[in-house]
Coordinates of C-alpha atoms in Angstrom, one line a residue:
Chain A
M260 CA 0.0 0.0 0.0
S261 CA 1.0 3.6 -0.5
L262 CA 1.5 5.7 2.6
T263 CA -0.7 8.4 1.0
A264 CA -3.9 6.9 2.2
F265 CA -2.4 6.5 5.7
N266 CA -1.2 10.1 5.6
D267 CA -4.3 11.6 4.2
A268 CA -6.5 10.0 6.9
L269 CA -4.4 11.3 9.7
L270 CA -5.6 14.9 9.6
D271 CA -9.0 14.3 8.1
P272 CA -11.4 13.0 10.7
T273 CA -14.1 12.3 8.0
A274 CA -11.8 10.1 5.9
D275 CA -12.2 6.3 6.1
R276 CA -9.5 4.5 7.9
P277 CA -7.0 3.1 5.3
E278 CA -7.4 -0.5 4.0
G279 CA -4.8 -3.1 4.6
L280 CA -4.2 -2.4 8.3
S281 CA -5.2 -5.0 10.9
D282 CA -4.9 -6.3 14.4
S283 CA -3.1 -9.6 15.2
A284 CA -6.3 -11.6 14.4
G285 CA -6.6 -10.1 10.9
R286 CA -9.5 -7.9 11.9
P287 CA -9.5 -4.3 10.6
A288 CA -7.3 -2.0 12.7
G289 CA -10.2 0.3 13.6
K290 CA -9.5 2.3 16.7
R291 CA -5.8 1.3 16.5
F292 CA -5.4 3.6 13.6
D293 CA -7.0 6.4 15.6
V294 CA -4.0 6.2 18.0
Y295 CA -1.9 7.8 15.2
R296 CA -4.6 10.3 14.4
N297 CA -4.8 11.3 18.0
N298 CA -1.0 11.5 18.4
V299 CA -0.6 13.7 15.4
T300 CA -3.4 16.1 16.2
V301 CA -2.6 16.4 19.9
S302 CA 1.1 16.8 19.4
L303 CA 0.6 19.6 16.8
R304 CA -2.1 21.3 19.0
E305 CA 0.2 21.1 22.0
A306 CA 3.0 22.6 20.0
L307 CA 0.7 25.6 19.1
E308 CA -0.4 25.9 22.7
A309 CA 3.2 26.0 23.9
G310 CA 4.1 28.5 21.3
F311 CA 1.1 30.8 21.8
P312 CA 0.3 30.5 25.5
A313 CA -1.2 34.0 25.9
T314 CA -3.3 33.6 22.8
A315 CA -4.5 30.2 24.1
R316 CA -5.6 31.7 27.4
L317 CA -7.3 34.6 25.7
L318 CA -9.3 32.2 23.6
G319 CA -10.1 29.8 26.4
E320 CA -9.5 26.1 26.2
Q321 CA -12.5 25.1 24.1
N322 CA -12.1 27.8 21.5
F323 CA -8.4 27.4 21.3
T324 CA -8.8 23.6 20.8
A325 CA -11.3 24.2 18.0
I326 CA -9.3 26.9 16.3
A327 CA -5.9 25.2 16.6
T328 CA -7.3 22.0 15.3
G329 CA -8.7 23.8 12.3
Y330 CA -5.3 25.4 11.7
L331 CA -3.2 22.3 12.0
R332 CA -5.5 20.3 9.7
A333 CA -5.2 22.9 7.0
N334 CA -1.6 23.8 7.8
P335 CA 0.5 20.9 9.0
P336 CA 4.2 21.8 9.5
S337 CA 6.3 22.0 6.4
S338 CA 9.5 21.3 8.3
P339 CA 10.5 19.0 11.1
L340 CA 11.7 22.1 13.0
M341 CA 8.8 22.4 15.4
M342 CA 10.3 25.6 16.8
L343 CA 9.2 27.3 13.6
Y344 CA 5.7 25.9 13.5
G345 CA 2.8 28.3 13.6
G346 CA 4.1 31.3 11.6
G347 CA 0.8 31.4 9.8
F348 CA -1.4 31.0 12.9
P349 CA -1.8 34.8 13.6
R350 CA -3.2 35.4 10.1
Y351 CA -5.4 32.3 10.4
I352 CA -6.9 33.7 13.7
S353 CA -7.6 37.0 12.0
N354 CA -9.6 35.2 9.3
V355 CA -11.9 33.3 11.7
P356 CA -15.2 35.1 11.3
A357 CA -16.3 34.5 14.9
L358 CA -13.1 36.3 16.1
A359 CA -13.5 39.3 13.8
K360 CA -14.3 41.7 16.7
L361 CA -11.2 40.6 18.7
G362 CA -8.6 42.3 16.5
Y363 CA -5.9 42.2 19.2
L364 CA -5.7 38.4 19.1
R365 CA -3.8 38.3 15.9
D366 CA -1.3 40.9 17.2
V367 CA -0.8 39.1 20.5
A368 CA -0.1 35.9 18.5
R369 CA 2.3 37.9 16.3
L370 CA 4.1 39.0 19.4
E371 CA 4.4 35.5 20.7
Y372 CA 5.8 34.2 17.4
A373 CA 8.3 37.1 17.4
M374 CA 9.4 36.1 20.9
R375 CA 9.9 32.5 19.7
Q376 CA 12.0 33.6 16.7
S377 CA 14.0 35.9 19.0
Y378 CA 14.7 33.0 21.4
H379 CA 16.2 30.8 18.7
A380 CA 17.9 33.6 16.7
E381 CA 21.6 33.7 16.1
D382 CA 23.9 35.1 18.9
A383 CA 25.6 38.4 18.0
P384 CA 28.0 40.7 19.8
E385 CA 26.4 43.8 21.2
L386 CA 27.3 47.3 20.1
A387 CA 29.9 48.9 22.3
A388 CA 28.3 52.0 23.9
D389 CA 31.5 54.0 23.4
K390 CA 31.3 53.5 19.7
L391 CA 28.1 55.5 19.7
A392 CA 29.3 58.1 22.1
A393 CA 32.4 58.7 20.0
L394 CA 30.4 59.9 17.0
A395 CA 30.0 63.5 16.2
P396 CA 26.3 64.5 15.8
E397 CA 26.6 64.8 12.0
Q398 CA 28.1 61.3 11.7
L399 CA 25.4 59.9 14.0
Y400 CA 22.6 61.3 11.9
N401 CA 24.0 59.8 8.7
A402 CA 24.6 56.4 10.3
R403 CA 22.6 53.3 9.9
L404 CA 22.0 50.8 12.8
A405 CA 22.7 47.1 12.6
F406 CA 20.3 45.1 14.7
A407 CA 20.9 41.8 16.5
P408 CA 19.2 38.9 14.8
A409 CA 17.1 38.5 17.9
T410 CA 15.7 42.0 17.7
Q411 CA 12.1 42.5 16.4
V412 CA 9.4 45.1 16.6
V413 CA 5.8 44.2 16.4
L414 CA 3.7 47.1 15.2
T415 CA 0.0 47.2 16.3
E416 CA -2.9 49.4 17.2
W417 CA -3.6 47.4 20.4
P418 CA -2.1 47.4 23.9
I419 CA -0.7 43.9 23.2
H420 CA 2.1 44.1 25.8
A421 CA -0.4 44.6 28.6
I422 CA -3.0 42.2 27.1
R423 CA -0.4 39.4 27.0
A424 CA 0.9 40.1 30.5
K425 CA -2.6 40.0 31.9
A426 CA -3.5 36.8 30.0
L427 CA -0.5 35.1 31.5
G428 CA -1.3 36.3 35.0
E429 CA 1.8 38.5 35.2
T430 CA -0.3 41.5 36.1
A431 CA -3.8 42.1 37.3
E432 CA -4.0 45.5 35.8
N433 CA -6.3 46.2 32.9
P434 CA -4.6 47.1 29.6
P435 CA -4.3 50.9 28.9
G436 CA -6.3 52.5 26.1
V437 CA -3.3 53.1 23.9
A438 CA -1.4 51.2 21.3
Q439 CA 1.6 49.2 22.5
P440 CA 3.8 48.4 19.6
T441 CA 6.5 46.2 21.2
L442 CA 10.2 45.9 20.9
V443 CA 11.5 42.3 21.3
T444 CA 15.1 41.9 22.3
R445 CA 17.3 39.2 23.8
P446 CA 20.0 40.7 26.0
E447 CA 21.1 37.1 27.0
F448 CA 18.9 34.1 26.5
D449 CA 15.3 35.2 27.4
P450 CA 13.5 37.6 25.1
I451 CA 12.4 40.8 26.8
L452 CA 9.5 43.0 25.8
T453 CA 9.5 46.8 25.8
P454 CA 6.3 48.6 24.8
L455 CA 7.1 51.7 22.8
P456 CA 5.2 54.9 22.0
A457 CA 3.7 54.5 18.6
E458 CA 5.8 57.2 16.9
Q459 CA 9.0 55.7 18.3
A460 CA 8.0 52.2 17.0
D461 CA 7.4 53.7 13.6
L462 CA 10.8 55.3 13.6
L463 CA 12.4 52.1 14.7
A464 CA 10.7 50.2 11.9
E465 CA 12.3 52.6 9.4
L466 CA 15.7 52.1 11.1
M467 CA 15.2 48.4 10.8
R468 CA 14.6 48.9 7.1
N469 CA 18.1 50.3 7.0
K470 CA 17.2 53.9 6.8
T471 CA 19.8 56.4 8.2
L472 CA 18.9 58.1 11.5
A473 CA 18.3 61.3 9.6
E474 CA 16.0 59.7 7.0
A475 CA 14.0 57.9 9.6
S476 CA 13.7 61.1 11.8
T477 CA 12.5 63.1 8.9
M478 CA 9.7 60.6 8.3
H479 CA 8.7 60.6 12.0
P480 CA 9.7 64.1 13.2
T481 CA 7.7 63.9 16.5
A482 CA 9.4 60.7 17.7
D483 CA 12.0 61.0 20.4
L484 CA 15.1 59.6 18.8
G485 CA 17.3 60.0 21.9
T486 CA 15.0 58.0 24.1
L487 CA 14.7 55.3 21.4
L488 CA 18.5 55.0 21.1
G489 CA 18.8 54.7 24.9
T490 CA 16.2 51.9 24.9
L491 CA 17.9 50.1 22.0
L492 CA 21.3 50.3 23.8
A493 CA 19.9 49.2 27.2
T494 CA 18.1 46.2 25.7
K495 CA 21.1 45.2 23.6
A496 CA 19.1 45.5 20.5
L497 CA 22.0 46.6 18.3
T498 CA 25.2 45.0 17.0
D499 CA 26.8 47.9 15.2
I500 CA 26.5 51.4 13.9
K501 CA 27.6 52.0 10.3
I502 CA 29.0 55.3 9.3
E503 CA 28.6 56.3 5.7
D504 CA 31.9 57.4 4.0
K505 CA 31.5 60.8 2.5
Q506 CA 31.2 60.6 -1.3
Chain B
M253 CA 31.6 1.6 6.3
Y254 CA 31.9 4.0 9.2
D255 CA 33.4 3.7 12.6
Q256 CA 31.9 0.7 14.4
T257 CA 33.1 1.7 17.8
N258 CA 30.4 2.5 20.3
H259 CA 31.5 5.6 22.2
L260 CA 28.6 5.8 24.6
P261 CA 29.5 4.3 28.0
A262 CA 27.5 1.2 29.1
L263 CA 25.9 3.2 31.8
P264 CA 22.4 4.7 32.4
G265 CA 21.6 7.8 30.4
V266 CA 18.6 10.1 30.4
G267 CA 16.8 12.1 27.7
Y268 CA 17.9 15.7 28.4
K269 CA 15.2 18.2 29.6
P270 CA 16.4 21.8 30.2
Q271 CA 14.6 21.9 33.6
H272 CA 17.1 19.3 34.8
Y273 CA 20.2 21.2 33.8
S274 CA 21.4 22.4 37.2
D275 CA 20.7 19.0 38.9
L276 CA 22.5 17.1 36.1
V277 CA 25.6 19.3 36.3
A278 CA 25.7 19.4 40.1
N279 CA 25.1 15.7 40.9
P280 CA 24.7 13.5 37.8
A281 CA 25.3 10.0 39.3
P282 CA 24.4 7.4 38.1
V283 CA 23.8 9.2 34.8
G284 CA 26.8 8.7 32.5
W285 CA 25.5 10.3 29.3
L286 CA 22.7 12.3 27.8
E287 CA 20.5 12.1 24.8
I288 CA 19.0 15.0 23.0
H289 CA 16.5 15.3 20.2
A290 CA 18.4 16.7 17.2
E291 CA 15.6 18.9 16.0
N292 CA 15.5 20.9 19.3
Y293 CA 19.0 22.1 18.6
M294 CA 18.7 23.3 15.0
G295 CA 17.9 26.9 15.9
A296 CA 20.5 29.5 15.0
G297 CA 21.6 30.3 18.6
G298 CA 20.3 31.2 22.0
R299 CA 19.9 29.1 25.1
P300 CA 19.4 25.6 23.6
I301 CA 22.7 25.8 21.7
A302 CA 24.6 27.4 24.6
Q303 CA 23.3 24.8 27.0
L304 CA 24.2 21.9 24.7
K305 CA 27.8 23.3 24.3
Q306 CA 28.0 23.4 28.1
L307 CA 26.6 19.9 28.6
S308 CA 28.9 18.4 26.0
G309 CA 31.8 19.4 28.3
H310 CA 30.2 17.3 31.1
F311 CA 28.7 14.3 29.3
P312 CA 29.0 12.1 26.2
I313 CA 26.0 13.2 24.1
S314 CA 23.8 10.9 22.0
V315 CA 22.0 12.8 19.2
H316 CA 18.6 11.2 18.5
G317 CA 16.8 12.4 15.4
V318 CA 13.0 12.4 15.3
G319 CA 12.3 14.1 12.0
L320 CA 14.2 12.6 9.1
S321 CA 11.5 10.3 8.0
I322 CA 13.8 7.4 7.0
G323 CA 10.9 5.1 6.4
G324 CA 9.0 7.6 4.2
E325 CA 8.2 7.4 0.5
D326 CA 9.5 10.9 -0.1
A327 CA 13.2 11.5 -0.8
L328 CA 15.0 12.6 2.3
D329 CA 14.8 16.4 2.8
P330 CA 18.2 17.8 1.7
D331 CA 17.9 20.8 4.1
H332 CA 17.3 18.5 7.0
L333 CA 20.3 16.3 6.1
S334 CA 22.4 19.4 6.0
R335 CA 21.1 20.5 9.4
L336 CA 21.9 17.0 10.9
K337 CA 25.4 17.2 9.4
H338 CA 26.0 20.7 10.8
L339 CA 24.9 19.5 14.3
C340 CA 27.0 16.4 14.2
D341 CA 30.0 18.4 12.9
W342 CA 30.1 21.0 15.6
L343 CA 29.0 18.7 18.5
N344 CA 30.8 15.6 17.5
P345 CA 28.4 13.4 19.5
A346 CA 29.2 10.0 20.9
S347 CA 26.3 8.5 18.9
F348 CA 23.7 9.3 16.3
S349 CA 20.4 7.4 16.0
E350 CA 17.1 7.7 14.2
H351 CA 13.9 5.7 13.8
L352 CA 12.4 2.9 11.6
A353 CA 9.4 5.2 10.9
W354 CA 8.2 8.0 8.7
S355 CA 6.9 11.4 9.7
T356 CA 6.9 13.4 6.5
H357 CA 4.8 12.7 3.4
E358 CA 4.4 15.0 0.4
S359 CA 6.3 17.6 2.4
A360 CA 3.9 17.7 5.3
F361 CA 5.5 16.9 8.7
M362 CA 3.2 15.0 11.1
N363 CA 5.3 15.3 14.2
D364 CA 4.9 11.6 15.0
L365 CA 6.7 8.3 14.3
L366 CA 4.4 6.5 11.8
P367 CA 4.7 2.9 10.8
L368 CA 5.6 1.3 7.5
P369 CA 5.0 -2.1 6.0
Y370 CA 8.0 -4.4 6.0
T371 CA 8.5 -5.5 2.3
E372 CA 11.3 -5.7 -0.3
V373 CA 10.3 -2.3 -1.5
T374 CA 10.4 -0.6 1.9
L375 CA 13.6 -2.5 2.8
K376 CA 15.4 -1.1 -0.2
R377 CA 14.1 2.4 0.4
V378 CA 15.1 2.4 4.1
C379 CA 18.6 1.2 3.2
D380 CA 19.0 3.8 0.5
H381 CA 18.0 6.5 3.0
I382 CA 20.4 5.2 5.6
D383 CA 23.2 5.0 3.1
Q384 CA 22.5 8.7 2.2
L385 CA 22.4 9.8 5.8
Q386 CA 25.5 7.9 6.8
D387 CA 27.4 9.3 3.8
T388 CA 26.2 12.8 4.6
I389 CA 27.1 12.9 8.3
G390 CA 30.1 10.6 7.9
R391 CA 29.1 8.4 10.8
R392 CA 27.5 5.1 11.5
M393 CA 24.0 5.5 12.8
L394 CA 21.8 3.4 15.1
L395 CA 18.2 2.5 13.8
E396 CA 15.5 2.1 16.5
N397 CA 12.7 -0.4 16.5
P398 CA 9.2 1.3 16.6
S399 CA 6.2 0.7 18.8
S400 CA 3.3 -0.7 16.8
Y401 CA -0.4 -0.4 17.3
L402 CA -1.4 -2.3 14.1
A403 CA 0.0 -4.5 11.4
F404 CA 0.3 -4.0 7.7
D405 CA -1.3 -6.8 5.6
D406 CA 1.4 -6.2 3.0
S407 CA 4.3 -7.0 5.3
T408 CA 6.5 -9.9 4.3
Y409 CA 9.2 -9.5 6.9
A410 CA 9.1 -9.9 10.7
E411 CA 10.4 -6.7 12.3
P412 CA 13.6 -8.3 13.8
D413 CA 14.5 -9.8 10.4
F414 CA 13.8 -6.5 8.6
L415 CA 16.1 -4.6 11.0
S416 CA 18.8 -7.2 10.8
E417 CA 18.7 -7.0 7.0
V418 CA 18.9 -3.2 7.1
S419 CA 21.9 -3.5 9.4
K420 CA 23.6 -6.0 7.2
R421 CA 23.1 -4.0 4.0
T422 CA 24.0 -0.5 5.3
G423 CA 26.4 -1.3 8.2
C424 CA 24.2 0.7 10.6
G425 CA 23.8 -0.4 14.2
L426 CA 20.5 -0.9 16.0
L427 CA 18.9 0.8 18.9
L428 CA 16.7 -1.6 20.9
D429 CA 13.8 0.1 22.6
V430 CA 12.7 -2.5 25.2
N431 CA 9.5 -0.7 26.0
N432 CA 8.6 -0.6 22.3
I433 CA 9.1 -4.4 22.1
F434 CA 6.7 -4.8 25.1
V435 CA 4.2 -2.4 23.6
S436 CA 4.2 -4.0 20.1
A437 CA 4.2 -7.5 21.5
T438 CA 1.2 -6.8 23.7
N439 CA -0.6 -5.0 20.9
L440 CA 0.1 -7.6 18.2
N441 CA -0.2 -10.6 20.5
Y442 CA 3.3 -12.1 20.3
S443 CA 6.0 -13.0 22.8
P444 CA 8.4 -10.2 23.6
Y445 CA 10.9 -12.8 24.6
A446 CA 10.7 -14.5 21.2
Y447 CA 11.2 -11.0 19.6
V448 CA 14.4 -10.6 21.6
D449 CA 15.5 -14.1 20.7
A450 CA 15.1 -13.2 17.0
F451 CA 16.8 -9.8 17.3
D452 CA 20.4 -9.3 16.1
L453 CA 21.7 -8.3 19.5
D454 CA 25.3 -8.1 18.3
K455 CA 24.3 -5.0 16.4
V456 CA 22.7 -3.1 19.3
G457 CA 24.6 0.0 20.4
E458 CA 22.0 1.4 22.8
I459 CA 18.9 0.5 24.8
H460 CA 15.8 2.7 25.3
L461 CA 13.3 2.4 28.2
G462 CA 10.2 4.5 28.6
G463 CA 6.7 4.5 30.1
H464 CA 3.5 3.5 28.4
D465 CA -0.2 4.0 28.9
E466 CA -2.9 1.3 28.8
D467 CA -6.0 1.4 26.6
E468 CA -8.2 -1.1 24.8
D469 CA -9.0 -1.7 21.2
D470 CA -12.5 -2.1 19.6
H471 CA -12.7 -5.7 20.8
G472 CA -11.5 -5.1 24.4
A473 CA -8.0 -6.3 23.7
P474 CA -5.2 -4.5 25.5
L475 CA -3.8 -1.6 23.5
L476 CA -0.6 -0.1 25.0
I477 CA 0.3 3.5 24.0
D478 CA 4.0 4.5 23.9
S479 CA 3.6 7.7 25.8
H480 CA 7.0 8.4 27.5
G481 CA 5.0 10.0 30.3
R482 CA 5.5 7.8 33.4
E483 CA 7.8 5.3 35.0
V484 CA 9.0 2.2 33.1
A485 CA 6.6 -0.6 33.7
D486 CA 7.7 -3.7 35.8
P487 CA 7.5 -6.2 32.9
V488 CA 9.7 -4.0 30.8
W489 CA 12.4 -4.0 33.5
T490 CA 12.1 -7.8 33.5
L491 CA 12.5 -7.9 29.7
L492 CA 15.5 -5.6 30.0
D493 CA 17.2 -8.1 32.3
Y494 CA 16.5 -10.8 29.6
V495 CA 18.0 -8.6 26.9
L496 CA 21.1 -7.6 28.9
E497 CA 21.8 -11.3 29.9
R498 CA 22.1 -12.0 26.2
S499 CA 23.7 -8.7 24.9
G500 CA 26.0 -7.8 27.8
P501 CA 26.1 -4.3 29.2
L502 CA 24.8 -1.5 27.0
P503 CA 24.2 2.2 27.2
T504 CA 20.7 2.3 28.6
L505 CA 18.5 5.4 28.3
I506 CA 15.4 6.5 30.3
E507 CA 13.1 8.5 28.0
W508 CA 10.5 10.7 29.7
D509 CA 9.1 13.3 27.3
T510 CA 5.6 14.2 28.5
D511 CA 4.6 15.2 32.0
V512 CA 8.3 15.5 32.7
P513 CA 8.9 14.9 36.5
E514 CA 11.2 16.6 38.9
W515 CA 14.8 15.4 38.7
P516 CA 14.7 13.0 41.7
V517 CA 11.9 10.9 40.0
L518 CA 13.9 10.6 36.8
A519 CA 17.1 9.9 38.7
E520 CA 15.4 7.1 40.5
E521 CA 14.6 5.5 37.1
A522 CA 18.2 5.9 36.1
R523 CA 19.3 4.2 39.3
R524 CA 17.0 1.3 38.5
A525 CA 18.8 1.0 35.1
D526 CA 22.1 1.2 36.9
I527 CA 21.1 -1.7 39.2
A528 CA 20.2 -3.8 36.1
L529 CA 23.6 -3.1 34.6
S530 CA 25.5 -3.6 37.9
K531 CA 23.8 -7.0 38.4
L532 CA 25.2 -8.0 35.1
N533 CA 28.7 -6.8 35.9
A534 CA 28.6 -8.6 39.3
R535 CA 27.6 -11.8 37.6
A536 CA 30.3 -11.4 35.0
K537 CA 32.9 -11.1 37.8
V538 CA 31.6 -14.2 39.6
T539 CA 31.7 -16.2 36.3
A540 CA 35.2 -15.0 35.6

């Protein structure tokens, strides 16, 4: 027999169990095949729950089980690296009609996936603070920043930093009524989260697109560049600062 | 043919869990080596890689792959082969092992060890895949016997014969999971002792032990599930003694992957494996 029938019935609960499988007495395998079905479904669902713990709490167990099961049946992993599984889960959530009013769910899930990527990202030496201090203002404004592979920024209109913390029981306080785009960095081994004012986050996003400090500041003139640079240094978000040679 | 030497010591080992790091480094006895799942150490950096570098200074490491899909119909994933090679190159583990199973089909990864029929066709495919893997990583691998919940009507080989033939054709060693024997023998109604008698014990480079759960099939017959979520069952310890009496001392691993306990509980299981191995050494001395 081809393994295709076996494979296809694993994630399709409506599919007939494959032919040619039996118990020791030659009777059809029946429930014995369902052990594999169950193993696959539960292991993938548990991987999603471990990767998106706050999203899972926000949805509640029953909803999460239903939504995660829908996701994994339509989107099984494409690689044996389970640490990467679930990159499409935030978008999937945002397309579930019943969740249309809970717009923050997608962005909390994006934040959790960014943390997972940060956790496994390549190690990199941090920028020496004196390298920055040694620059003349004009040099600084024409410089570009090099970010550690573990550094990410999650842009959002929702207070995702506080929503996540509350969902995980890290705080009892209600989320504020402001957007919390969030900087993810990894000073050592554990990703840390820093909510940023929206204009600083937009400025940071431009810097991460390799714009010079001057270019990014021109695009977001109200953002506090000095404070942002201080945050990036304090959280070890940077690896280098690149000075442009004068043409 | 690659190095036939077994570099893991004939001592108890445990499947490494990060929550046991401090205990293992502070007071490892009787644990003499650790096993890791290869795929958990394929990120670019961060704590997993840093911890593994540290651990490899304290313990011989066995790399156990769970995602190559050696028994699958697809060609092996070249990216995954490269990742395995990279890991083996920098870590230089004492052993590398994988499973007689498949997990990927038409590029979808099922995150489980799925069964295959034992036929001439699958034998050739498994051997081709093992040749390719061993040539890529430049090492001899050990191939593990699976736990089975059902049988394929198409199979023409008994499992011990299939594994023996794979070993003969590829030069690979075998990893004997004693709990898997007990689970499969119970589920498919044969004697686990007869399985051991038929097994090519000379090729075994490592033993696995783990816990299983109990269920029933549609007809009320026992259906054991290989869960790795509790203590090793008593009949499996008895079967281990039977294996070791015939094989001699072997590196013996406790696997506990779900509902992972506090260190003292896992250490107690390792001590039980140590007793099984020590009994053997004591008897060897008396005989000598």
